Amino acid sequence: MAWTAYGAVADDIARYFPEQQITQLTVLDKQIPALTLASRHPLSRGVAIVLVDAESQSLNLDGGLILADTLTEKGWHCLLIPVERPAVTPSDTPDAPPKPIDNTTSMAPDYDSFYTSILGLTNAAYGYAQQHRGYTFVIAEGMTSAVLIDAFQRGALDMPDTLVTLGAFWPEHDKNQQLIDWLAQSSYPVLDLNMPMLSQWQSFTADARQTAAKVSLKRHYRQRQLFPTVGLGNAGASLPNPTGAWLGQEIYSWLRYLGW
């Protein structure tokens, strides 16, 4: 169940990390535990908001910790927030409990409820980020990234100083195609990471996203491909994983390009 995986990450944060590293985000009358990792550099550059997916093979809690290790060393405070995936209920069995939506599924999840959830999480994260000076940027994967791009386009969320999107997609043709224009029209800088192993939905629009950004003369857009041989970390790794730091180094390179 999606709730079980999500609940496990939230429980891990509460169980295994010291209380001073946990902040409670209030979202729709719920308390969501988020992990705070402070900058380890004398010069604080700002806050990286990392939306981690309990069921992801890339940007899960373990991958988020590896990423945060690189960013905190470079002067960024990191806020790791667990995200619950959208769920669907089979139409022919209306009384069946919701099932988790998979990154590769062709089933249509409930967009509106997921959009509302991510909106609340991100607004709460912005509230935390205001406690620190510097820039604020967001890192998100897949469907989470897709609804964020939509929210920024609508003006429902304040735009970040930059967005790092890992394989943004939505498993529905029209909305998935809209992501191409939303990214091309965006005024905030975008690091667009193409992840072929994540979902064919995002692979279908990868070339079009890059072309649209060029045609629109979008400033500060970079697309990079995360190859299947490059991992972001795994729960079984007991030693530092050199490939697991790839994402952090890629993001840091992007931030340096922006002059931060």
PDB file of C-alpha atoms in Angstrom:
ATOM      1  CA  MET A   1       0.000   0.000   0.000  1.00  0.00           C
ATOM      2  CA  ALA A   2       1.175   3.554  -0.746  1.00  0.00           C
ATOM      3  CA  TRP A   3       0.333   4.571   2.805  1.00  0.00           C
ATOM      4  CA  THR A   4       2.530   1.819   4.233  1.00  0.00           C
ATOM      5  CA  ALA A   5       5.602   2.863   2.246  1.00  0.00           C
ATOM      6  CA  TYR A   6       4.977   6.523   2.981  1.00  0.00           C
ATOM      7  CA  GLY A   7       4.319   5.813   6.651  1.00  0.00           C
ATOM      8  CA  ALA A   8       7.514   3.770   6.862  1.00  0.00           C
ATOM      9  CA  VAL A   9       9.613   6.716   5.677  1.00  0.00           C
ATOM     10  CA  ALA A  10       7.914   9.090   8.096  1.00  0.00           C
ATOM     11  CA  ASP A  11       8.449   6.546  10.869  1.00  0.00           C
ATOM     12  CA  ASP A  12      12.124   6.146   9.920  1.00  0.00           C
ATOM     13  CA  ILE A  13      12.624   9.893  10.153  1.00  0.00           C
ATOM     14  CA  ALA A  14      11.027  10.016  13.607  1.00  0.00           C
ATOM     15  CA  ARG A  15      12.761   6.870  14.862  1.00  0.00           C
ATOM     16  CA  TYR A  16      16.328   7.118  13.599  1.00  0.00           C
ATOM     17  CA  PHE A  17      17.152  10.810  13.596  1.00  0.00           C
ATOM     18  CA  PRO A  18      17.662  13.134  16.568  1.00  0.00           C
ATOM     19  CA  GLU A  19      14.760  15.333  17.531  1.00  0.00           C
ATOM     20  CA  GLN A  20      16.656  18.522  16.693  1.00  0.00           C
ATOM     21  CA  GLN A  21      16.899  17.386  13.053  1.00  0.00           C
ATOM     22  CA  ILE A  22      13.151  16.927  12.675  1.00  0.00           C
ATOM     23  CA  THR A  23      10.663  19.656  11.916  1.00  0.00           C
ATOM     24  CA  GLN A  24       6.911  19.141  11.782  1.00  0.00           C
ATOM     25  CA  LEU A  25       5.214  20.635   8.725  1.00  0.00           C
ATOM     26  CA  THR A  26       1.518  21.416   9.095  1.00  0.00           C
ATOM     27  CA  VAL A  27      -0.336  20.373   5.934  1.00  0.00           C
ATOM     28  CA  LEU A  28      -4.144  20.216   5.807  1.00  0.00           C
ATOM     29  CA  ASP A  29      -4.370  19.773   9.596  1.00  0.00           C
ATOM     30  CA  LYS A  30      -1.788  16.972   9.495  1.00  0.00           C
ATOM     31  CA  GLN A  31       1.695  16.988  10.953  1.00  0.00           C
ATOM     32  CA  ILE A  32       4.282  15.758   8.438  1.00  0.00           C
ATOM     33  CA  PRO A  33       7.750  14.999   9.849  1.00  0.00           C
ATOM     34  CA  ALA A  34      10.549  16.370   7.675  1.00  0.00           C
ATOM     35  CA  LEU A  35      14.272  15.898   8.089  1.00  0.00           C
ATOM     36  CA  THR A  36      16.451  18.997   8.366  1.00  0.00           C
ATOM     37  CA  LEU A  37      20.161  18.786   7.591  1.00  0.00           C
ATOM     38  CA  ALA A  38      22.160  21.921   8.283  1.00  0.00           C
ATOM     39  CA  SER A  39      24.819  23.451   6.065  1.00  0.00           C
ATOM     40  CA  ARG A  40      28.351  22.336   6.920  1.00  0.00           C
ATOM     41  CA  HIS A  41      29.974  25.327   5.256  1.00  0.00           C
ATOM     42  CA  PRO A  42      30.759  28.694   6.886  1.00  0.00           C
ATOM     43  CA  LEU A  43      28.855  30.454   4.095  1.00  0.00           C
ATOM     44  CA  SER A  44      25.185  29.445   4.015  1.00  0.00           C
ATOM     45  CA  ARG A  45      23.774  29.652   0.494  1.00  0.00           C
ATOM     46  CA  GLY A  46      20.105  28.880   1.209  1.00  0.00           C
ATOM     47  CA  VAL A  47      17.708  25.938   1.364  1.00  0.00           C
ATOM     48  CA  ALA A  48      17.231  22.900  -0.862  1.00  0.00           C
ATOM     49  CA  ILE A  49      13.728  21.405  -0.556  1.00  0.00           C
ATOM     50  CA  VAL A  50      13.904  17.718  -1.494  1.00  0.00           C
ATOM     51  CA  LEU A  51      10.609  15.869  -2.001  1.00  0.00           C
ATOM     52  CA  VAL A  52      11.487  12.208  -1.483  1.00  0.00           C
ATOM     53  CA  ASP A  53       9.327   9.339  -2.706  1.00  0.00           C
ATOM     54  CA  ALA A  54       9.139   6.317  -0.407  1.00  0.00           C
ATOM     55  CA  GLU A  55       8.757   3.921  -3.342  1.00  0.00           C
ATOM     56  CA  SER A  56      11.211   5.531  -5.738  1.00  0.00           C
ATOM     57  CA  GLN A  57      14.344   3.684  -6.804  1.00  0.00           C
ATOM     58  CA  SER A  58      16.171   6.981  -7.167  1.00  0.00           C
ATOM     59  CA  LEU A  59      14.952   9.867  -5.028  1.00  0.00           C
ATOM     60  CA  ASN A  60      13.998   7.835  -1.961  1.00  0.00           C
ATOM     61  CA  LEU A  61      15.098   8.669   1.589  1.00  0.00           C
ATOM     62  CA  ASP A  62      18.461   6.963   1.146  1.00  0.00           C
ATOM     63  CA  GLY A  63      19.107   8.746  -2.150  1.00  0.00           C
ATOM     64  CA  GLY A  64      17.997  12.008  -0.567  1.00  0.00           C
ATOM     65  CA  LEU A  65      20.506  11.572   2.251  1.00  0.00           C
ATOM     66  CA  ILE A  66      23.338  10.976  -0.222  1.00  0.00           C
ATOM     67  CA  LEU A  67      22.257  14.063  -2.156  1.00  0.00           C
ATOM     68  CA  ALA A  68      22.045  16.110   1.048  1.00  0.00           C
ATOM     69  CA  ASP A  69      25.554  15.028   2.036  1.00  0.00           C
ATOM     70  CA  THR A  70      26.912  16.749  -1.073  1.00  0.00           C
ATOM     71  CA  LEU A  71      24.726  19.859  -0.805  1.00  0.00           C
ATOM     72  CA  THR A  72      25.267  20.512   2.912  1.00  0.00           C
ATOM     73  CA  GLU A  73      29.008  20.315   2.340  1.00  0.00           C
ATOM     74  CA  LYS A  74      28.629  23.059  -0.268  1.00  0.00           C
ATOM     75  CA  GLY A  75      26.674  25.377   2.018  1.00  0.00           C
ATOM     76  CA  TRP A  76      23.030  24.363   1.558  1.00  0.00           C
ATOM     77  CA  HIS A  77      20.521  23.576   4.267  1.00  0.00           C
ATOM     78  CA  CYS A  78      18.454  20.579   3.136  1.00  0.00           C
ATOM     79  CA  LEU A  79      14.848  19.794   3.986  1.00  0.00           C
ATOM     80  CA  LEU A  80      13.859  16.219   3.107  1.00  0.00           C
ATOM     81  CA  ILE A  81      10.085  15.745   2.940  1.00  0.00           C
ATOM     82  CA  PRO A  82       8.381  12.351   2.398  1.00  0.00           C
ATOM     83  CA  VAL A  83       5.763  12.364  -0.364  1.00  0.00           C
ATOM     84  CA  GLU A  84       2.867   9.929  -0.607  1.00  0.00           C
ATOM     85  CA  ARG A  85       2.149   8.800  -4.157  1.00  0.00           C
ATOM     86  CA  PRO A  86      -1.305   9.381  -5.635  1.00  0.00           C
ATOM     87  CA  ALA A  87      -3.637   6.427  -5.423  1.00  0.00           C
ATOM     88  CA  VAL A  88      -6.383   5.072  -7.685  1.00  0.00           C
ATOM     89  CA  THR A  89      -9.488   3.036  -6.970  1.00  0.00           C
ATOM     90  CA  PRO A  90     -10.503   0.574  -9.723  1.00  0.00           C
ATOM     91  CA  SER A  91     -13.725   1.799 -11.313  1.00  0.00           C
ATOM     92  CA  ASP A  92     -15.284  -1.664 -11.405  1.00  0.00           C
ATOM     93  CA  THR A  93     -14.778  -2.190  -7.678  1.00  0.00           C
ATOM     94  CA  PRO A  94     -15.763   1.090  -6.045  1.00  0.00           C
ATOM     95  CA  ASP A  95     -15.440  -0.294  -2.526  1.00  0.00           C
ATOM     96  CA  ALA A  96     -11.884  -1.520  -2.996  1.00  0.00           C
ATOM     97  CA  PRO A  97      -9.179   0.320  -1.057  1.00  0.00           C
ATOM     98  CA  PRO A  98      -6.940   2.715  -2.993  1.00  0.00           C
ATOM     99  CA  LYS A  99      -3.876   1.196  -4.608  1.00  0.00           C
ATOM    100  CA  PRO A 100      -0.548   2.979  -5.099  1.00  0.00           C
ATOM    101  CA  ILE A 101       0.076   4.432  -8.507  1.00  0.00           C
ATOM    102  CA  ASP A 102       3.339   3.248 -10.049  1.00  0.00           C
ATOM    103  CA  ASN A 103       5.727   5.372 -12.100  1.00  0.00           C
ATOM    104  CA  THR A 104       5.250   3.072 -15.082  1.00  0.00           C
ATOM    105  CA  THR A 105       1.503   2.570 -14.842  1.00  0.00           C
ATOM    106  CA  SER A 106      -1.019   3.487 -17.507  1.00  0.00           C
ATOM    107  CA  MET A 107      -3.745   3.968 -14.889  1.00  0.00           C
ATOM    108  CA  ALA A 108      -4.942   7.512 -14.251  1.00  0.00           C
ATOM    109  CA  PRO A 109      -4.350   8.702 -10.680  1.00  0.00           C
ATOM    110  CA  ASP A 110      -6.381  11.386  -8.948  1.00  0.00           C
ATOM    111  CA  TYR A 111      -4.619  14.507 -10.160  1.00  0.00           C
ATOM    112  CA  ASP A 112      -6.567  17.042  -8.129  1.00  0.00           C
ATOM    113  CA  SER A 113      -6.023  15.424  -4.732  1.00  0.00           C
ATOM    114  CA  PHE A 114      -2.330  14.864  -5.422  1.00  0.00           C
ATOM    115  CA  TYR A 115      -1.965  18.455  -6.640  1.00  0.00           C
ATOM    116  CA  THR A 116      -3.547  19.735  -3.414  1.00  0.00           C
ATOM    117  CA  SER A 117      -1.254  17.560  -1.308  1.00  0.00           C
ATOM    118  CA  ILE A 118       1.950  18.714  -3.035  1.00  0.00           C
ATOM    119  CA  LEU A 119       0.753  22.331  -2.902  1.00  0.00           C
ATOM    120  CA  GLY A 120       0.360  22.076   0.866  1.00  0.00           C
ATOM    121  CA  LEU A 121       3.718  20.376   1.384  1.00  0.00           C
ATOM    122  CA  THR A 122       5.580  22.911  -0.714  1.00  0.00           C
ATOM    123  CA  ASN A 123       3.953  25.912   0.954  1.00  0.00           C
ATOM    124  CA  ALA A 124       4.862  24.475   4.352  1.00  0.00           C
ATOM    125  CA  ALA A 125       8.429  23.925   3.139  1.00  0.00           C
ATOM    126  CA  TYR A 126       8.600  27.540   1.944  1.00  0.00           C
ATOM    127  CA  GLY A 127       7.634  28.609   5.453  1.00  0.00           C
ATOM    128  CA  TYR A 128      10.613  26.687   6.815  1.00  0.00           C
ATOM    129  CA  ALA A 129      12.947  28.102   4.151  1.00  0.00           C
ATOM    130  CA  GLN A 130      12.085  31.672   5.163  1.00  0.00           C
ATOM    131  CA  GLN A 131      14.006  31.060   8.388  1.00  0.00           C
ATOM    132  CA  HIS A 132      17.246  31.003   6.389  1.00  0.00           C
ATOM    133  CA  ARG A 133      18.902  33.582   4.189  1.00  0.00           C
ATOM    134  CA  GLY A 134      19.808  32.853   0.607  1.00  0.00           C
ATOM    135  CA  TYR A 135      18.186  31.052  -2.300  1.00  0.00           C
ATOM    136  CA  THR A 136      15.444  28.439  -2.144  1.00  0.00           C
ATOM    137  CA  PHE A 137      15.161  25.693  -4.718  1.00  0.00           C
ATOM    138  CA  VAL A 138      13.131  22.513  -5.102  1.00  0.00           C
ATOM    139  CA  ILE A 139      14.162  19.002  -6.167  1.00  0.00           C
ATOM    140  CA  ALA A 140      11.405  16.576  -7.189  1.00  0.00           C
ATOM    141  CA  GLU A 141      10.872  13.484  -9.307  1.00  0.00           C
ATOM    142  CA  GLY A 142       8.282  12.118 -11.714  1.00  0.00           C
ATOM    143  CA  MET A 143       4.652  12.902 -10.971  1.00  0.00           C
ATOM    144  CA  THR A 144       5.567  15.108  -8.012  1.00  0.00           C
ATOM    145  CA  SER A 145       7.662  17.253 -10.321  1.00  0.00           C
ATOM    146  CA  ALA A 146       4.816  17.416 -12.848  1.00  0.00           C
ATOM    147  CA  VAL A 147       2.279  18.862 -10.425  1.00  0.00           C
ATOM    148  CA  LEU A 148       4.844  21.362  -9.137  1.00  0.00           C
ATOM    149  CA  ILE A 149       5.464  22.628 -12.670  1.00  0.00           C
ATOM    150  CA  ASP A 150       1.704  22.992 -13.109  1.00  0.00           C
ATOM    151  CA  ALA A 151       1.364  24.864  -9.803  1.00  0.00           C
ATOM    152  CA  PHE A 152       4.158  27.277 -10.747  1.00  0.00           C
ATOM    153  CA  GLN A 153       2.542  27.837 -14.149  1.00  0.00           C
ATOM    154  CA  ARG A 154      -0.839  28.631 -12.560  1.00  0.00           C
ATOM    155  CA  GLY A 155       0.741  30.955 -10.006  1.00  0.00           C
ATOM    156  CA  ALA A 156      -0.619  28.774  -7.200  1.00  0.00           C
ATOM    157  CA  LEU A 157       2.903  28.558  -5.740  1.00  0.00           C
ATOM    158  CA  ASP A 158       5.635  31.138  -5.532  1.00  0.00           C
ATOM    159  CA  MET A 159       8.269  30.262  -8.099  1.00  0.00           C
ATOM    160  CA  PRO A 160      11.476  28.767  -6.718  1.00  0.00           C
ATOM    161  CA  ASP A 161      14.856  30.297  -7.431  1.00  0.00           C
ATOM    162  CA  THR A 162      15.386  27.159  -9.492  1.00  0.00           C
ATOM    163  CA  LEU A 163      13.701  23.799 -10.009  1.00  0.00           C
ATOM    164  CA  VAL A 164      15.563  20.513 -10.374  1.00  0.00           C
ATOM    165  CA  THR A 165      13.165  18.108 -12.048  1.00  0.00           C
ATOM    166  CA  LEU A 166      13.966  14.397 -12.314  1.00  0.00           C
ATOM    167  CA  GLY A 167      11.980  12.847 -15.145  1.00  0.00           C
ATOM    168  CA  ALA A 168       8.811  14.938 -14.890  1.00  0.00           C
ATOM    169  CA  PHE A 169       5.757  13.149 -16.302  1.00  0.00           C
ATOM    170  CA  TRP A 170       2.070  12.484 -15.768  1.00  0.00           C
ATOM    171  CA  PRO A 171       0.512   9.206 -16.989  1.00  0.00           C
ATOM    172  CA  GLU A 172      -2.098  10.874 -19.200  1.00  0.00           C
ATOM    173  CA  HIS A 173      -1.391  12.102 -22.722  1.00  0.00           C
ATOM    174  CA  ASP A 174      -2.752  15.646 -22.728  1.00  0.00           C
ATOM    175  CA  LYS A 175      -1.349  16.650 -19.348  1.00  0.00           C
ATOM    176  CA  ASN A 176       1.977  14.982 -20.118  1.00  0.00           C
ATOM    177  CA  GLN A 177       2.219  17.016 -23.323  1.00  0.00           C
ATOM    178  CA  GLN A 178       1.358  20.214 -21.454  1.00  0.00           C
ATOM    179  CA  LEU A 179       4.528  19.802 -19.406  1.00  0.00           C
ATOM    180  CA  ILE A 180       6.529  20.616 -22.548  1.00  0.00           C
ATOM    181  CA  ASP A 181       4.990  24.085 -22.883  1.00  0.00           C
ATOM    182  CA  TRP A 182       4.909  24.745 -19.136  1.00  0.00           C
ATOM    183  CA  LEU A 183       8.648  24.192 -18.868  1.00  0.00           C
ATOM    184  CA  ALA A 184       9.392  26.211 -22.009  1.00  0.00           C
ATOM    185  CA  GLN A 185       7.285  29.132 -20.756  1.00  0.00           C
ATOM    186  CA  SER A 186       8.633  29.077 -17.189  1.00  0.00           C
ATOM    187  CA  SER A 187      10.607  32.091 -15.990  1.00  0.00           C
ATOM    188  CA  TYR A 188      12.573  30.252 -13.280  1.00  0.00           C
ATOM    189  CA  PRO A 189      15.795  28.349 -14.105  1.00  0.00           C
ATOM    190  CA  VAL A 190      15.304  24.629 -14.758  1.00  0.00           C
ATOM    191  CA  LEU A 191      17.676  21.696 -14.512  1.00  0.00           C
ATOM    192  CA  ASP A 192      15.759  19.011 -16.406  1.00  0.00           C
ATOM    193  CA  LEU A 193      17.149  15.532 -15.725  1.00  0.00           C
ATOM    194  CA  ASN A 194      16.020  12.957 -18.261  1.00  0.00           C
ATOM    195  CA  MET A 195      15.619   9.537 -16.600  1.00  0.00           C
ATOM    196  CA  PRO A 196      14.873   6.880 -19.265  1.00  0.00           C
ATOM    197  CA  MET A 197      14.598   4.124 -16.648  1.00  0.00           C
ATOM    198  CA  LEU A 198      11.910   5.981 -14.696  1.00  0.00           C
ATOM    199  CA  SER A 199       8.996   5.911 -17.121  1.00  0.00           C
ATOM    200  CA  GLN A 200       8.292   5.873 -20.843  1.00  0.00           C
ATOM    201  CA  TRP A 201       5.930   8.774 -20.225  1.00  0.00           C
ATOM    202  CA  GLN A 202       8.840  11.095 -19.490  1.00  0.00           C
ATOM    203  CA  SER A 203      11.021   9.580 -22.225  1.00  0.00           C
ATOM    204  CA  PHE A 204       8.333  10.419 -24.805  1.00  0.00           C
ATOM    205  CA  THR A 205       8.665  14.157 -24.069  1.00  0.00           C
ATOM    206  CA  ALA A 206      12.415  14.455 -23.322  1.00  0.00           C
ATOM    207  CA  ASP A 207      13.506  15.650 -26.779  1.00  0.00           C
ATOM    208  CA  ALA A 208      10.431  17.853 -27.128  1.00  0.00           C
ATOM    209  CA  ARG A 209      11.122  19.518 -23.760  1.00  0.00           C
ATOM    210  CA  GLN A 210      14.614  20.455 -24.824  1.00  0.00           C
ATOM    211  CA  THR A 211      13.518  21.655 -28.280  1.00  0.00           C
ATOM    212  CA  ALA A 212      10.686  23.765 -26.872  1.00  0.00           C
ATOM    213  CA  ALA A 213      13.059  25.427 -24.409  1.00  0.00           C
ATOM    214  CA  LYS A 214      15.426  26.343 -27.254  1.00  0.00           C
ATOM    215  CA  VAL A 215      12.658  27.624 -29.542  1.00  0.00           C
ATOM    216  CA  SER A 216      11.196  29.698 -26.703  1.00  0.00           C
ATOM    217  CA  LEU A 217      14.655  31.144 -26.003  1.00  0.00           C
ATOM    218  CA  LYS A 218      14.244  30.067 -22.408  1.00  0.00           C
ATOM    219  CA  ARG A 219      17.062  31.353 -20.276  1.00  0.00           C
ATOM    220  CA  HIS A 220      18.814  29.062 -17.838  1.00  0.00           C
ATOM    221  CA  TYR A 221      17.606  25.679 -19.017  1.00  0.00           C
ATOM    222  CA  ARG A 222      19.791  22.598 -19.008  1.00  0.00           C
ATOM    223  CA  GLN A 223      18.825  19.026 -19.808  1.00  0.00           C
ATOM    224  CA  ARG A 224      21.025  16.152 -18.727  1.00  0.00           C
ATOM    225  CA  GLN A 225      20.477  12.396 -18.907  1.00  0.00           C
ATOM    226  CA  LEU A 226      20.775  10.124 -15.921  1.00  0.00           C
ATOM    227  CA  PHE A 227      21.940   6.809 -17.337  1.00  0.00           C
ATOM    228  CA  PRO A 228      20.602   3.525 -15.944  1.00  0.00           C
ATOM    229  CA  THR A 229      24.118   2.571 -14.827  1.00  0.00           C
ATOM    230  CA  VAL A 230      24.247   5.575 -12.513  1.00  0.00           C
ATOM    231  CA  GLY A 231      22.468   5.020  -9.217  1.00  0.00           C
ATOM    232  CA  LEU A 232      21.443   7.559  -6.623  1.00  0.00           C
ATOM    233  CA  GLY A 233      22.002   5.203  -3.724  1.00  0.00           C
ATOM    234  CA  ASN A 234      20.383   2.165  -2.167  1.00  0.00           C
ATOM    235  CA  ALA A 235      19.419   1.181   1.314  1.00  0.00           C
ATOM    236  CA  GLY A 236      21.938  -1.659   1.352  1.00  0.00           C
ATOM    237  CA  ALA A 237      24.984   0.512   0.719  1.00  0.00           C
ATOM    238  CA  SER A 238      27.121   0.655   3.837  1.00  0.00           C
ATOM    239  CA  LEU A 239      30.055   2.492   2.236  1.00  0.00           C
ATOM    240  CA  PRO A 240      30.046   5.803   0.358  1.00  0.00           C
ATOM    241  CA  ASN A 241      28.723   5.184  -3.140  1.00  0.00           C
ATOM    242  CA  PRO A 242      30.662   7.243  -5.733  1.00  0.00           C
ATOM    243  CA  THR A 243      27.834   7.012  -8.265  1.00  0.00           C
ATOM    244  CA  GLY A 244      25.314   7.956  -5.609  1.00  0.00           C
ATOM    245  CA  ALA A 245      26.890  11.407  -5.383  1.00  0.00           C
ATOM    246  CA  TRP A 246      26.345  12.037  -9.121  1.00  0.00           C
ATOM    247  CA  LEU A 247      23.073  13.858  -8.617  1.00  0.00           C
ATOM    248  CA  GLY A 248      24.546  16.139  -5.974  1.00  0.00           C
ATOM    249  CA  GLN A 249      27.500  17.030  -8.168  1.00  0.00           C
ATOM    250  CA  GLU A 250      25.229  17.648 -11.167  1.00  0.00           C
ATOM    251  CA  ILE A 251      23.033  19.959  -9.119  1.00  0.00           C
ATOM    252  CA  TYR A 252      26.016  21.765  -7.616  1.00  0.00           C
ATOM    253  CA  SER A 253      27.439  22.323 -11.103  1.00  0.00           C
ATOM    254  CA  TRP A 254      24.088  23.834 -12.141  1.00  0.00           C
ATOM    255  CA  LEU A 255      23.993  26.118  -9.112  1.00  0.00           C
ATOM    256  CA  ARG A 256      27.517  27.333  -9.822  1.00  0.00           C
ATOM    257  CA  TYR A 257      26.463  28.066 -13.401  1.00  0.00           C
ATOM    258  CA  LEU A 258      23.691  30.242 -11.989  1.00  0.00           C
ATOM    259  CA  GLY A 259      26.313  32.122 -10.000  1.00  0.00           C
ATOM    260  CA  TRP A 260      25.317  30.887  -6.570  1.00  0.00           C
TER     261      TRP A 260
END
